[in-house]
XYZ file of C-alpha atoms in Angstrom:
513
model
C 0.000 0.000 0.000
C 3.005 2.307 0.867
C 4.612 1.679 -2.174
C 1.290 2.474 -4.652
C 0.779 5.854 -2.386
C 4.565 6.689 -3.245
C 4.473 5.847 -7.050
C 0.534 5.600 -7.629
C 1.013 9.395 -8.378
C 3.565 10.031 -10.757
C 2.464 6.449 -12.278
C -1.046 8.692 -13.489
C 1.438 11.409 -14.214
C 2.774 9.737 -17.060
C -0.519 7.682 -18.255
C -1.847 11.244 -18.808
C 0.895 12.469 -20.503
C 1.150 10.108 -22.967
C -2.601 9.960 -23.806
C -2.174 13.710 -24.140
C 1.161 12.713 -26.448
C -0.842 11.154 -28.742
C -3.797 13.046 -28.623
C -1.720 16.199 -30.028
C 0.403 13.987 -32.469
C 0.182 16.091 -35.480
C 0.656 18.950 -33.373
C 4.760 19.064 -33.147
C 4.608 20.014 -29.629
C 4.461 17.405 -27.013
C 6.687 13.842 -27.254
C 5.603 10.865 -25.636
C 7.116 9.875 -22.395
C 7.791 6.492 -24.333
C 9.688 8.580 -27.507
C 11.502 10.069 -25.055
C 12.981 6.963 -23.768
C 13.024 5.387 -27.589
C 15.593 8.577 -28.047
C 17.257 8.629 -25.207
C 18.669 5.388 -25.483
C 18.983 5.570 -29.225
C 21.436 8.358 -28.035
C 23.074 7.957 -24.963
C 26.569 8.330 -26.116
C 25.515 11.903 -27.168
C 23.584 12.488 -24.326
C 25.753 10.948 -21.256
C 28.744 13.530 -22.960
C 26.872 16.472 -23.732
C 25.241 16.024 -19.760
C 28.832 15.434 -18.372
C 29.748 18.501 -19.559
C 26.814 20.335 -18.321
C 26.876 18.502 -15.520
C 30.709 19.429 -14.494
C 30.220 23.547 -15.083
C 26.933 23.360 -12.971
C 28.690 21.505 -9.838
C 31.238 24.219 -10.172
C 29.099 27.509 -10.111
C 26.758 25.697 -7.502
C 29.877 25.621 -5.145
C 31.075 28.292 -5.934
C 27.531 30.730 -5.894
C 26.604 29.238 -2.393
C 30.164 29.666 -1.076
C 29.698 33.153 -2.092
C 26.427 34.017 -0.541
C 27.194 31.784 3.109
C 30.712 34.503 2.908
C 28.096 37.130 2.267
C 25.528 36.335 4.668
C 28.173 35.481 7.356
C 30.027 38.980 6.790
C 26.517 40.929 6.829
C 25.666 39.326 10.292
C 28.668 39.850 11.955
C 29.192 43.193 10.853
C 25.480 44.838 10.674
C 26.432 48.548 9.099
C 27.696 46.155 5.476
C 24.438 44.455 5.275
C 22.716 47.002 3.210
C 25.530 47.375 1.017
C 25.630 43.493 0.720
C 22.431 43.010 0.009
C 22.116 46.105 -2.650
C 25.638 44.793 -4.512
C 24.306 41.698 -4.631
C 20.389 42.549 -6.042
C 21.715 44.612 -8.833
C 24.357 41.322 -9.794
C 21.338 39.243 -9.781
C 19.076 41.648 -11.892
C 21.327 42.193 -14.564
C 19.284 40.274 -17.518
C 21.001 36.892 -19.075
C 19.777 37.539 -22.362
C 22.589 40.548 -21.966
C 25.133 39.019 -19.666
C 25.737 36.391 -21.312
C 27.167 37.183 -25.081
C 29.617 40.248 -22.451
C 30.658 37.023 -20.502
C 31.562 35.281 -23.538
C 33.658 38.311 -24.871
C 35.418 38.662 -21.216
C 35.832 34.835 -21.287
C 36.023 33.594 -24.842
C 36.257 29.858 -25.615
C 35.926 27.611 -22.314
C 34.070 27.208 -19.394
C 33.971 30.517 -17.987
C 30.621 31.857 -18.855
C 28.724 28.423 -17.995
C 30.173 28.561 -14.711
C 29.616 32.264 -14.155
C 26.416 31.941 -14.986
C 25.166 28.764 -12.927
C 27.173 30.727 -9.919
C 24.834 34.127 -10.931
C 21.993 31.844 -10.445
C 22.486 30.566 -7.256
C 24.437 33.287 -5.067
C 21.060 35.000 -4.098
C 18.517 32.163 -4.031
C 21.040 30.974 -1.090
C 21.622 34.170 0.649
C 18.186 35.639 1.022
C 17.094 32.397 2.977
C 20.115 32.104 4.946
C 19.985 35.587 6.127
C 16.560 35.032 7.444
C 17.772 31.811 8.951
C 20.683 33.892 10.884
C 17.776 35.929 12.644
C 16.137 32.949 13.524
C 16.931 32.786 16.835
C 15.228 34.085 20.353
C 16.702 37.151 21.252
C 17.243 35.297 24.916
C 19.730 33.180 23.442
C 21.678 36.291 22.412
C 21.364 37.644 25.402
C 23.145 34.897 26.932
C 26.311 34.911 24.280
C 26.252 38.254 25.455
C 26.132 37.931 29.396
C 28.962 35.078 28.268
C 31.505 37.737 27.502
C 31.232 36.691 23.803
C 30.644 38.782 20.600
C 29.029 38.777 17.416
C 31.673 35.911 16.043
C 30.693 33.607 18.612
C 27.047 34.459 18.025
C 27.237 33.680 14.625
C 29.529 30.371 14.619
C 27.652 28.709 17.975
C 24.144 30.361 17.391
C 23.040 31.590 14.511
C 24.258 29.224 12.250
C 22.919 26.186 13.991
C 19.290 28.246 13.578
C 20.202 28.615 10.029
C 20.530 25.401 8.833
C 16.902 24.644 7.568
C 16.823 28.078 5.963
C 20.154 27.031 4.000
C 19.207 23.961 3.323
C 15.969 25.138 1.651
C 18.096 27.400 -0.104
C 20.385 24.812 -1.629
C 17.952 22.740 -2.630
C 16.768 25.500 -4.606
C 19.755 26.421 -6.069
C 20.115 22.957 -7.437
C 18.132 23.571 -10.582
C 19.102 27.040 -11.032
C 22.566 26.218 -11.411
C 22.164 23.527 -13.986
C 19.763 26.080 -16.098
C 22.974 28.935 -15.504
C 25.014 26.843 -16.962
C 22.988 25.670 -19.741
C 21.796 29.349 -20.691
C 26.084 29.910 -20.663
C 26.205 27.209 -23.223
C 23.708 29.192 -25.170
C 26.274 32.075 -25.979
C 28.865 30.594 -27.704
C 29.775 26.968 -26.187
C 31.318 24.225 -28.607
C 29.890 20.998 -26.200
C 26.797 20.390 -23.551
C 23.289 20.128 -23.254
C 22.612 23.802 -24.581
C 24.383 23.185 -27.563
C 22.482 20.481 -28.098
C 18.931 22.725 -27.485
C 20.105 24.779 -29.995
C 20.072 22.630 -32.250
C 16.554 20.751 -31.394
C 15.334 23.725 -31.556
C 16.701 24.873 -34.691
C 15.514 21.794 -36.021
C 11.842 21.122 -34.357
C 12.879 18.599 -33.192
C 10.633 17.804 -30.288
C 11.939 14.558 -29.428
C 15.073 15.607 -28.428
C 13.824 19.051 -27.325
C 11.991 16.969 -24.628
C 14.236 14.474 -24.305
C 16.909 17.384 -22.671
C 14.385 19.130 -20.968
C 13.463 15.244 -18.963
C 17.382 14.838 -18.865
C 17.422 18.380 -16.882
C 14.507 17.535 -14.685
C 15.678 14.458 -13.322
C 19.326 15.456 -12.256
C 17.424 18.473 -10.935
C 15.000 16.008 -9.299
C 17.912 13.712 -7.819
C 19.989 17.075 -6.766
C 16.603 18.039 -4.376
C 16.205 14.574 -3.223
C 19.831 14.625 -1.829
C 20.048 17.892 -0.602
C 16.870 16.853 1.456
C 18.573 13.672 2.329
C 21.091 15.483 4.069
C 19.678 18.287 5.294
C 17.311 15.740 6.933
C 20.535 13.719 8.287
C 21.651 17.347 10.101
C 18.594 18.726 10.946
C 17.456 16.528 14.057
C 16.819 19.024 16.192
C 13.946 20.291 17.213
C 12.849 23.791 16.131
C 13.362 27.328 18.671
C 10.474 28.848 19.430
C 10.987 32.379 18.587
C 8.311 34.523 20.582
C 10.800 37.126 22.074
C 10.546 41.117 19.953
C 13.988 42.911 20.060
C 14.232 46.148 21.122
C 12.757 48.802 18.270
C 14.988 49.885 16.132
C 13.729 52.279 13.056
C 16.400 54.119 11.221
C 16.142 57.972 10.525
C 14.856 59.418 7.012
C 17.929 60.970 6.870
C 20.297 57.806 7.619
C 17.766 55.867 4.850
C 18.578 58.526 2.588
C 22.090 58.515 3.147
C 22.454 54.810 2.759
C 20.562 54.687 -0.589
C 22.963 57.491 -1.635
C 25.876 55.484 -0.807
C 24.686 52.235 -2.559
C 23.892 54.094 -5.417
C 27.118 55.474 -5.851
C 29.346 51.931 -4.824
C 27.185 50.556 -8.082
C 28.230 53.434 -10.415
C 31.738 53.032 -8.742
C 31.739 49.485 -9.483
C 30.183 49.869 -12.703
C 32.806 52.569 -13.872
C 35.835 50.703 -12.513
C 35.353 47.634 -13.453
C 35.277 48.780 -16.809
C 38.063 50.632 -16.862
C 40.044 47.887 -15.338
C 38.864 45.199 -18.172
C 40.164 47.690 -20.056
C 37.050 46.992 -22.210
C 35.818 49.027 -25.482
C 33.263 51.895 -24.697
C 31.945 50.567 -28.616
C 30.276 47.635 -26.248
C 30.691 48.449 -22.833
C 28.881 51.230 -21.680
C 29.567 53.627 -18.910
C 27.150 55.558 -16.952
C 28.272 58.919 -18.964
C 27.721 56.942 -22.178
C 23.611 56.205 -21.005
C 23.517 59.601 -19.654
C 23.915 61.185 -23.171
C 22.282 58.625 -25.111
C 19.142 59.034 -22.882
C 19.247 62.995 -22.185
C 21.564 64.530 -24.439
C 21.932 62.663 -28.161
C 20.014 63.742 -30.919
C 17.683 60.253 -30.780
C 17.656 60.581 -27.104
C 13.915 60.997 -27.231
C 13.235 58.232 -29.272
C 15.611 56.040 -27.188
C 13.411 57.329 -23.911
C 9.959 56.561 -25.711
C 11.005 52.574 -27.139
C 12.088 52.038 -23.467
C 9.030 53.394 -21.903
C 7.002 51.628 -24.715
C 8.603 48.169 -23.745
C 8.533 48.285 -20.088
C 4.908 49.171 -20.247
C 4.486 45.870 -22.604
C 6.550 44.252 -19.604
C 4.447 45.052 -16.820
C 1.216 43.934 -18.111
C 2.149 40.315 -17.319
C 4.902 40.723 -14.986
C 2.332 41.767 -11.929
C -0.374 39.130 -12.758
C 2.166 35.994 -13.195
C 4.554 37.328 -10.540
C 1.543 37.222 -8.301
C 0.245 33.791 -9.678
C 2.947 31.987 -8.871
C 3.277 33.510 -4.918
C -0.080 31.952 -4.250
C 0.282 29.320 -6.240
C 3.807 27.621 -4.269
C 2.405 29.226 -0.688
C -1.270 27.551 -1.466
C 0.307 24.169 -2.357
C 2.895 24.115 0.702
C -0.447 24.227 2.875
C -2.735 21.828 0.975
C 1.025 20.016 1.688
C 1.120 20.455 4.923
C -3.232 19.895 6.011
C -2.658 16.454 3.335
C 1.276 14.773 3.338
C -0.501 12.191 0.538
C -0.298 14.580 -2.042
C 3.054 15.104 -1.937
C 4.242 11.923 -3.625
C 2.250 13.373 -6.781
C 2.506 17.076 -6.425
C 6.355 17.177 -5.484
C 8.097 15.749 -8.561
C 5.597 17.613 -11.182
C 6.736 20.841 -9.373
C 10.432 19.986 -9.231
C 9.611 19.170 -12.939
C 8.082 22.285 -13.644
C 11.283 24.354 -12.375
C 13.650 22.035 -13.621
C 13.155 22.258 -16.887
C 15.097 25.065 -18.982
C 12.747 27.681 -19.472
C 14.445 28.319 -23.030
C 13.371 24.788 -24.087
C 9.769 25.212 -22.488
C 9.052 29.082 -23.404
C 8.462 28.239 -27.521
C 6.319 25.311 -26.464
C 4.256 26.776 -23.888
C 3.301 29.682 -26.424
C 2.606 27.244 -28.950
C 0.457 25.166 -26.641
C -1.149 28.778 -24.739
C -0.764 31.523 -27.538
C 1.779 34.715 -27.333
C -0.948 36.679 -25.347
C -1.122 36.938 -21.462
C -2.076 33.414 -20.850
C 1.205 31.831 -22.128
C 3.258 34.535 -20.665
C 1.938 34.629 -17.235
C 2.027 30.368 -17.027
C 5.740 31.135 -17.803
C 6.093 33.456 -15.267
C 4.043 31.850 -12.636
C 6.019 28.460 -12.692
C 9.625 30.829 -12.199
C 8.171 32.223 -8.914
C 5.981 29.100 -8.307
C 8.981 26.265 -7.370
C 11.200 28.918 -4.688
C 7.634 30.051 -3.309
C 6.598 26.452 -2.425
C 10.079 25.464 -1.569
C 10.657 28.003 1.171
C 6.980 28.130 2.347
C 7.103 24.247 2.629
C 10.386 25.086 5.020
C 8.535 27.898 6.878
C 5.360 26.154 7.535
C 7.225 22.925 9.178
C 9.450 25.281 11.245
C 6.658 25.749 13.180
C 7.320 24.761 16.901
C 6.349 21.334 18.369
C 5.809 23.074 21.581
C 3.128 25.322 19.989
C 1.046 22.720 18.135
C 1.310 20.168 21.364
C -0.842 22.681 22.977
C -3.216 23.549 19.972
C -3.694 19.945 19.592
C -4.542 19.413 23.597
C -7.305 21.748 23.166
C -8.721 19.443 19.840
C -7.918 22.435 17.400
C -8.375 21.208 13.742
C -5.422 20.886 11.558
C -7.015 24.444 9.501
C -6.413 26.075 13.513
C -3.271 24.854 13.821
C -2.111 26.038 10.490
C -3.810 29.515 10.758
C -2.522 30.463 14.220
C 0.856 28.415 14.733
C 2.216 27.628 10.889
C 1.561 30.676 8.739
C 2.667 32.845 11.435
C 5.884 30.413 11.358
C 5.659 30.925 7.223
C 5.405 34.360 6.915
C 9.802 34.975 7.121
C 10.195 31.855 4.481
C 7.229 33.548 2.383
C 8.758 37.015 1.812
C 12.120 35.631 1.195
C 11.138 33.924 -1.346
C 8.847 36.857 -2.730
C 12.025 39.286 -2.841
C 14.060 36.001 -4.239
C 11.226 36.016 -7.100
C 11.288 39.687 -8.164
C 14.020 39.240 -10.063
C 13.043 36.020 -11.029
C 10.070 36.893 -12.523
C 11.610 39.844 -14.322
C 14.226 37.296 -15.818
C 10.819 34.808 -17.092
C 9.226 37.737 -18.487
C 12.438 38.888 -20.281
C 13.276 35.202 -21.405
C 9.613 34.727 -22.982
C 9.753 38.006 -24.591
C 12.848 37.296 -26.006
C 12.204 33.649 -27.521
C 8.498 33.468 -27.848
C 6.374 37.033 -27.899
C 8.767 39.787 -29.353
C 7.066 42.517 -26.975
C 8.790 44.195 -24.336
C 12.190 44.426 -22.842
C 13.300 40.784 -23.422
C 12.743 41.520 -26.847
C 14.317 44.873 -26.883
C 17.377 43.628 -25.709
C 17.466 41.203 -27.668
C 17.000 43.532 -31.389
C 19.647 46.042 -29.849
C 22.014 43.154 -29.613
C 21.852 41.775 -32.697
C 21.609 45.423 -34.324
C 24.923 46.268 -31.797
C 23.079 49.155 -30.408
C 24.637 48.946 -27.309
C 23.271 52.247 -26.087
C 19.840 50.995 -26.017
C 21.029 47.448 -25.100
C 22.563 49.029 -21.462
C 19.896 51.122 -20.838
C 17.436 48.620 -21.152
C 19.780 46.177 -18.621
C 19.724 49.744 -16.085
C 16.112 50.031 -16.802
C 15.400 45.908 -15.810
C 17.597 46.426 -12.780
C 16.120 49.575 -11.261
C 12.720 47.723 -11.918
C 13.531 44.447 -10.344
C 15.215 46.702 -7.323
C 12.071 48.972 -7.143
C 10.101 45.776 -6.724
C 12.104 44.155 -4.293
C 12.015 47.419 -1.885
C 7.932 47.225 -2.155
C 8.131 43.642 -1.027
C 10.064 44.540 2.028
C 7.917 47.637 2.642
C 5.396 45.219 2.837
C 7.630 42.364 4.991
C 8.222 44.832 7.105
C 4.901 45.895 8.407
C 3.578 42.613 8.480
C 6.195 40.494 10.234
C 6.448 43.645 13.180
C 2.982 41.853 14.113
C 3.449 38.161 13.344
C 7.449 37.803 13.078
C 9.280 40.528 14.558
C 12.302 38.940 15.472
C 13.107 38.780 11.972
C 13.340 42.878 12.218
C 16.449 42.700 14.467
């Protein structure tokens, strides 16, 4: 019986996706589950070396990305003042646009590795540090209190406290790094690469070939798949400790208009700084690589300034028309299905690999097909959206909701509260950190789906854009449109917290330390 609740699920899966398989035959769009295995193992050879490749630039950028953001996370806890500087450097770096950053890694790099692994390592960095930065305030103030009465400082905090309360956060965190990294590395393989599984889309793509088209995107979801189920494995292994319960408020701390100002200011000006120098020091052509004085005068004072100002306006507005509603989609969709999770375990033998499958596979292989299947209006483009923000959302909320203390629901449970009571009053409440980490996680994500599907599927907007300026090499309009996508995604991200802030003061406020 144990074994047909486990597999009965993803058993039906299948069934239904083959009926559906050949249903659409003459359609071009969907392969069997059985052609896919007819091709994969008329194919291996190509398939085993084209996924060892793959394979061997993910691994790298996931180690490196995540060693990045625990060095990250660990420096912004132990010295507070950096942590909005952290956390600002490391936004923008996440916002910048592949469908951009990848051909300027593949000049910086040329032939090799380089840009795969930069990319998976992009990917990954701030999925990781977000979570584990909540995880670091996880802790009752008390505890601190007693490092403190100790003698001890904020090193001994962090290496004896904090990071034993941040292990479930990280661990949520890796796992879902897992797929992003192998889709980095993939999407590097897209600029330029001689060998790996995005060579090979290319060219089942090219093609129409939608055999092998799905045959890479299954390949993708199951290493994703088995990099989740092993990441849980361990994390499981570590994590045998009961959760805290963290009741105890820290003191009030709200920072002064003029300090808020002042830090923006200074952020503002490291990026510019950062933006400027490292130029400079690449010692890189101003004929592709932009500086802030270039954008200035193409945007204010070139004689096409004002149509440069009105295509950019035009395309954002063509952006946000699906952004909002798929952005918002997907929040409710992961956070709904980590409770219908939680109030019924059964379903997650079925629901868990079809969303790991859904965020696995390459949104570059899925984007053409899901327009084909949905149309290049609003429906295809927010599903494509949606299922970005969808997999982090129910990831992290699914974390959140079992943090929950034992203590807590022991007592809701000796007063016969339903499972709905429990879940109301002791796990949301518990959710609610997880939640809007992974809503300021997905604001860039989202803006990256949008920008993808406009790019390789709808021709609107600033995917697109980008996309005509590069091939046109009007890199003028190509960097403003990456500024533009990065002050958006930032813009979004500060409304999230806005939001974060005022409701975890009632329901979370040790987060607020």
């Amino acid at each position: 019986m144990t074994t047909m609740r486990r597999w009965g699920g993803p058993l039906i899966a299948v069934a239904v996706w083959e009926a559906l398989a050949h249903l659409f035959a003459g359609a071009f769009v969907l392969a069997a589950p059985s052609a896919i295995l007819l091709y994969l193992v008329d194919n291996a050879g190509l398939m085993t070396r084209a996924l060892g490749v793959t394979l061997t630039n993910a691994a790298a950028g996931f180690v490196l990305g995540n060693a990045a953001a625990i060095l990250l996370a660990g420096c912004a806890i132990a010295l507070p003042r950096s942590e909005i500087m952290i956390r600002a450097l490391a936004l923008v770096v996440f916002c910048l646009p592949l469908v951009a950053t990848g051909p300027v890694l593949r000049v910086l790099f040329g032939p090799g590795t380089g840009p795969q692994i930069t990319l998976a390592a992009l990917a990954v960095y701030y999925t990781t540090l977000i979570p584990l930065l909540v995880g670091l305030r996880a802790v009752p103030s008390d505890w601190l209190d007693l490092v403190r009465s100790y003698g001890r400082g904020r090193m001994t905090a962090l290496l004896r406290v904090r990071a034993m309360a941040a292990l479930p956060y990280l661990v949520a965190g890796l796992q879902i790094a897992a797929p992003a990294a192998f889709l980095g590395a993939m999407v590097g393989e897209f600029t330029g690469a001689e060998r790996g599984m995005g060579v090979l889309t290319i060219r089942a793509m090219r093609d129409m070939n939608v055999e092998m088209t799905w045959a890479l995107a299954t390949l993708a979801t199951v290493v994703a798949v088995a990099a989740y189920l092993v990441i849980g494995w361990v994390g499981q292994a570590i994590l045998t400790e009961e959760p805290p319960v963290i009741l105890a408020a820290p003191a009030a701390t709200r920072r002064k208009p003029a300090m808020a100002f002042a830090i923006l200011v200074l952020s503002t000006a490291a990026v510019l700084a950062l933006w400027w120098g490292g130029l400079e020091a690449l010692n890189l052509s101003s004929f592709f690589a932009k500086r802030p004085d270039d954008l200035l005068d193409a945007l204010a004072f070139a004689p096409d300034a004002a149509q440069t100002r009105a295509a950019l306006i035009q395309a954002t507005e063509e952006t946000l028309v699906y952004l909002f509603p798929g952005y918002l989609a997907g929040l409710a969709a992961g956070a709904g299905l980590a409770m219908a999770l939680v109030l019924a375990p059964m379903l997650a033998n079925t629901a868990m690999p079809l969303a790991i499958a859904l965020r696995s596979v390459p949104i570059i292989t899925t984007a053409p097909l899901v327009v084909l299947i949905l149309g290049r209006g609003a429906v295809g483009t927010v599903t494509l959206i949606a299922i970005m923000v969808f997999f982090p959302t129910l990831i992290a909320c699914l974390h959140g909701l079992r943090q929950a203390p034992g203590r807590a629901t022991d007592v809701m449970r000796s007063y016969a509260a339903s499972p709905v009571a429990i879940l109301r009053h002791v796990r949301i409440p518990a959710m609610l950190p997880a939640f809007f980490a992974a809503a300021r996680i997905n604001v860039p994500a989202s803006i990256l789906a949008v920008t993808v599907v406009e790019w390789l599927a709808t021709g609107n907007g600033l995917g697109a854009l980008m996309a005509l300026s590069a091939s046109l090499s009007d890199y003028d309009m190509l960097w403003s449109a990456v500024v533009l996508t990065t002050l958006l995604a930032v813009a979004g991200y500060g409304l999230v917290g806005l939001v974060e802030r005022r409701v975890l003061s009632t329901y979370a406020p040790e987060q607020l330390a």
